Every structure is written in C-alpha cells, then in structure tokens.
C-alpha cells in the first residue's frame, strides 16, 4: 500500500476496510500466476458463450458479453436464475462462464447439479470464484481464482477482481499479450488507490437524502451498465436506501417520471470523449427538471456535479466508477443512520432459491 492510502482505524467498519483493500487485491491478482488453459479455451470454436452469475458477480461479466458479441461471437449475459429457467440455451458445445465470489450461491449450485446429472447438457464450465474449495471451483473444467481474499459483507474486492479476471478473459479471446493485461491491472490498482485517497462524497450523499420524498437512481450505458447495476445493488445492501440501477435508455422509459426536486441520478461512464451524446442529453434534461445529477467521469454539464477523471482504460473506468459507487454507498449509509455494509436480513452467501 502506498502513502496515499487513508490510514485504517478501528472506527472503520469491515465493509470500509474491504473497500480500502481493493488496490492490494487487484495487485495480488495481477501478480498471481496466469491460469494455463484460458488461451487455448478461447481459441476453440464455441457454439455459444454464456456469461452467468448472480448479483454483482453477474454484472461483472456484462462488459465481456458486449465485447464478445461485438466481435461476432454468439454470446449471452444472463443471470443464473434465468438460465435455470431457460436451460435450452445451453448446448453441448457451449462455454458457460460463471462468476461467483463464494462459488456457492444457490443458483450456481443448482446449475452445477443440473449440468452434472444431465438435466442440462454437459457444456464446458469456467468458474470464477475466490474459494478454491467451493462447489463452483471444484465443478469447473477451468477454475479462475479471484485472489480477492476474504470479504466481510457486500461485494467490493471481489467485484473489482471479477472485472479484472474478465479483462483477462477478454484478452484471451482477443489475443492480447498477458504482460500488457497485467500492466493494465496494476495501473488500475494505482488509480483506484488515488480515487480512494481523494474522493469526498459525504456532502453529496447528505444532500441526496435531504428531501422528505427523496428518490435515487443510477444510469450507465454500454460497459458502464455494469457499474450502474452494481451501484444500484450495493447501495441498497450497504445503506438501506431505495435506489434503482438502469441501463442507458431504460431511464427515459418510465423512471423519468420521478424527475424533479428530490431526485438524484448518478450517471456512470460520463466522458467528454464519448461521441454518443445521449448521456449528456439525459443530464441536461434532468437538470432542467430540477433533479440533481452527479456525473462520474469528466463530462461537464451546466447544473450537474462532475466527479472523477477521463477514462484511461475500459477497466480503469469500470473500477474507479465502482469505487465511487462504494464511497457513495458508505456515505449514504451514514446519512441514513445505518452501519455501512451491515446486512439486516440477508447474509454474505444467498443459498435459498
Ligand atoms: N447479497 C449477495 C450479493 O451481494 C452478491 O452479489 C450475490 C452473488 O454472490 P456470489 O458472487 O457469491 O455468487 O449474492 C448475494 O445475493
């Protein structure tokens, strides 16, 4: 850890400590031995590639799906619950890439059981998980370890490391050199550390809840859809504040009716370099209603708040955006009078179907 990292004190909750450990978790992954077999797997002519998981682990696969689909691969991103409901999607020549921090979420275990006993055709299974003893790691034809270490509650280190493992998968499919990917992950670790050291969002979080009828939403397009959905999920879990995540245009199809004073919209992946102006137009239109708009990136829109920097790499934008979401979640929890990241009803591993 460098001098920039805030000092850990006993006042921090386990969730906050996990948030601060993310740069080192990324470095541990970058320095770990490369998984033999991934490059060879990526070269095989799969009939279908299916990315699955639950919650934030599933969202981490969204950018991979977009890149594979863009490259002409028949690829799906479908959560494991829906995959169990549509087993016909899996064919014997499919590659199923399942991401699960615990490797033991109920839907993942059920999927493994059905693949194992023939209720679902025996496809090739890649398991991305932090626990080498988990059902997913032991059932997978190829186990890709997260190297994210223990995690107390809500996903933090495991989400960022899942994004980084997916970056390695993308690199295998696109034929990039592993050293370049490793360097990229190390650079992202540094930029996550800078983000943690320099970002202050307590005032913004307090303002967002300072209405008798507050509403919160997140929006992200393309790969930043992953961040918008991640932010929506972990904010609910960590702060008990109702917030919904939306993918791009989804926000205009109904949720816009919540616009006006008291609505705060966090827009992830808001970059000046983006030739698609839909995010800028959405921010403009929301500001005009009296809503509060927080842009995560370097895009500036009159009347909105911009937090962040230009995107140095796709993984960098995803990782720093996710860290911003975690910092908002912590401050929203404090403003809401709850312990950041403490589960009220759920638990770290959801096993019930
Ligand atoms: N509350 C957790 C979520 O935070 C997590 O994203 C999801 C997936 O967990 P895993 O990655 O272990 O499969 O499970 C639970 O529902």
CSV table of C-alpha atoms and ligand atoms in Angstrom, one decimal, residues 53-59 99-108 128-130 136 146 151 153-155 158-159 162 230 233-234 237 343 346-351, ligand 1:
chain,number,residue,atom,x,y,z
A,53,UNK,CA,-23.8,-15.4,-12.1
A,54,UNK,CA,-26.0,-13.6,-9.6
A,55,UNK,CA,-25.9,-10.0,-8.3
A,56,UNK,CA,-22.8,-8.1,-8.7
A,57,UNK,CA,-20.8,-11.1,-9.8
A,58,UNK,CA,-23.1,-11.4,-12.8
A,59,UNK,CA,-22.8,-7.7,-13.6
A,99,UNK,CA,-18.8,-15.8,-11.8
A,100,UNK,CA,-19.5,-16.1,-8.1
A,101,UNK,CA,-17.4,-14.7,-5.3
A,102,UNK,CA,-18.5,-17.5,-2.9
A,103,UNK,CA,-18.8,-20.1,-5.6
A,104,UNK,CA,-21.8,-21.3,-3.6
A,105,UNK,CA,-24.8,-19.0,-4.4
A,106,UNK,CA,-28.0,-21.1,-4.6
A,107,UNK,CA,-28.5,-20.7,-8.4
A,108,UNK,CA,-24.8,-21.5,-9.1
A,128,UNK,CA,-14.5,-17.6,-11.5
A,129,UNK,CA,-14.6,-17.6,-7.7
A,130,UNK,CA,-12.4,-16.7,-4.7
A,136,UNK,CA,-18.1,-23.8,-8.5
A,146,UNK,CA,-10.2,-14.2,-7.9
A,151,UNK,CA,-14.6,-10.2,2.2
A,153,UNK,CA,-20.1,-8.3,3.6
A,154,UNK,CA,-21.1,-6.6,0.4
A,155,UNK,CA,-19.0,-7.2,-2.7
A,158,UNK,CA,-14.4,-9.5,-5.3
A,159,UNK,CA,-16.2,-7.2,-7.7
A,162,UNK,CA,-14.0,-10.1,-11.1
A,230,UNK,CA,-23.6,-2.7,-9.3
A,233,UNK,CA,-27.4,-3.3,-5.8
A,234,UNK,CA,-24.6,-2.5,-3.3
A,237,UNK,CA,-27.4,-3.6,0.5
A,343,UNK,CA,-26.7,-6.9,6.5
A,346,UNK,CA,-29.5,-11.2,4.2
A,347,UNK,CA,-26.1,-12.7,4.5
A,348,UNK,CA,-22.9,-12.9,2.5
A,349,UNK,CA,-23.9,-16.0,0.7
A,350,UNK,CA,-27.5,-16.4,-0.6
A,351,UNK,CA,-28.3,-20.1,-0.9
B,1,LIG,N1,-26.1,-10.4,-1.2
B,1,LIG,C1,-25.2,-11.1,-2.2
B,1,LIG,C2,-24.8,-10.2,-3.3
B,1,LIG,O1,-24.1,-9.1,-2.9
B,1,LIG,C3,-24.0,-10.9,-4.3
B,1,LIG,O2,-23.7,-10.1,-5.4
B,1,LIG,C4,-24.7,-12.2,-4.8
B,1,LIG,C5,-23.8,-13.0,-5.6
B,1,LIG,O3,-22.9,-13.7,-4.7
B,1,LIG,P1,-21.7,-14.6,-5.2
B,1,LIG,O4,-20.8,-13.8,-6.0
B,1,LIG,O5,-21.1,-15.2,-4.0
B,1,LIG,O6,-22.4,-15.7,-6.1
B,1,LIG,O7,-25.1,-12.9,-3.7
B,1,LIG,C6,-25.8,-12.3,-2.6
B,1,LIG,O8,-27.1,-12.1,-3.0
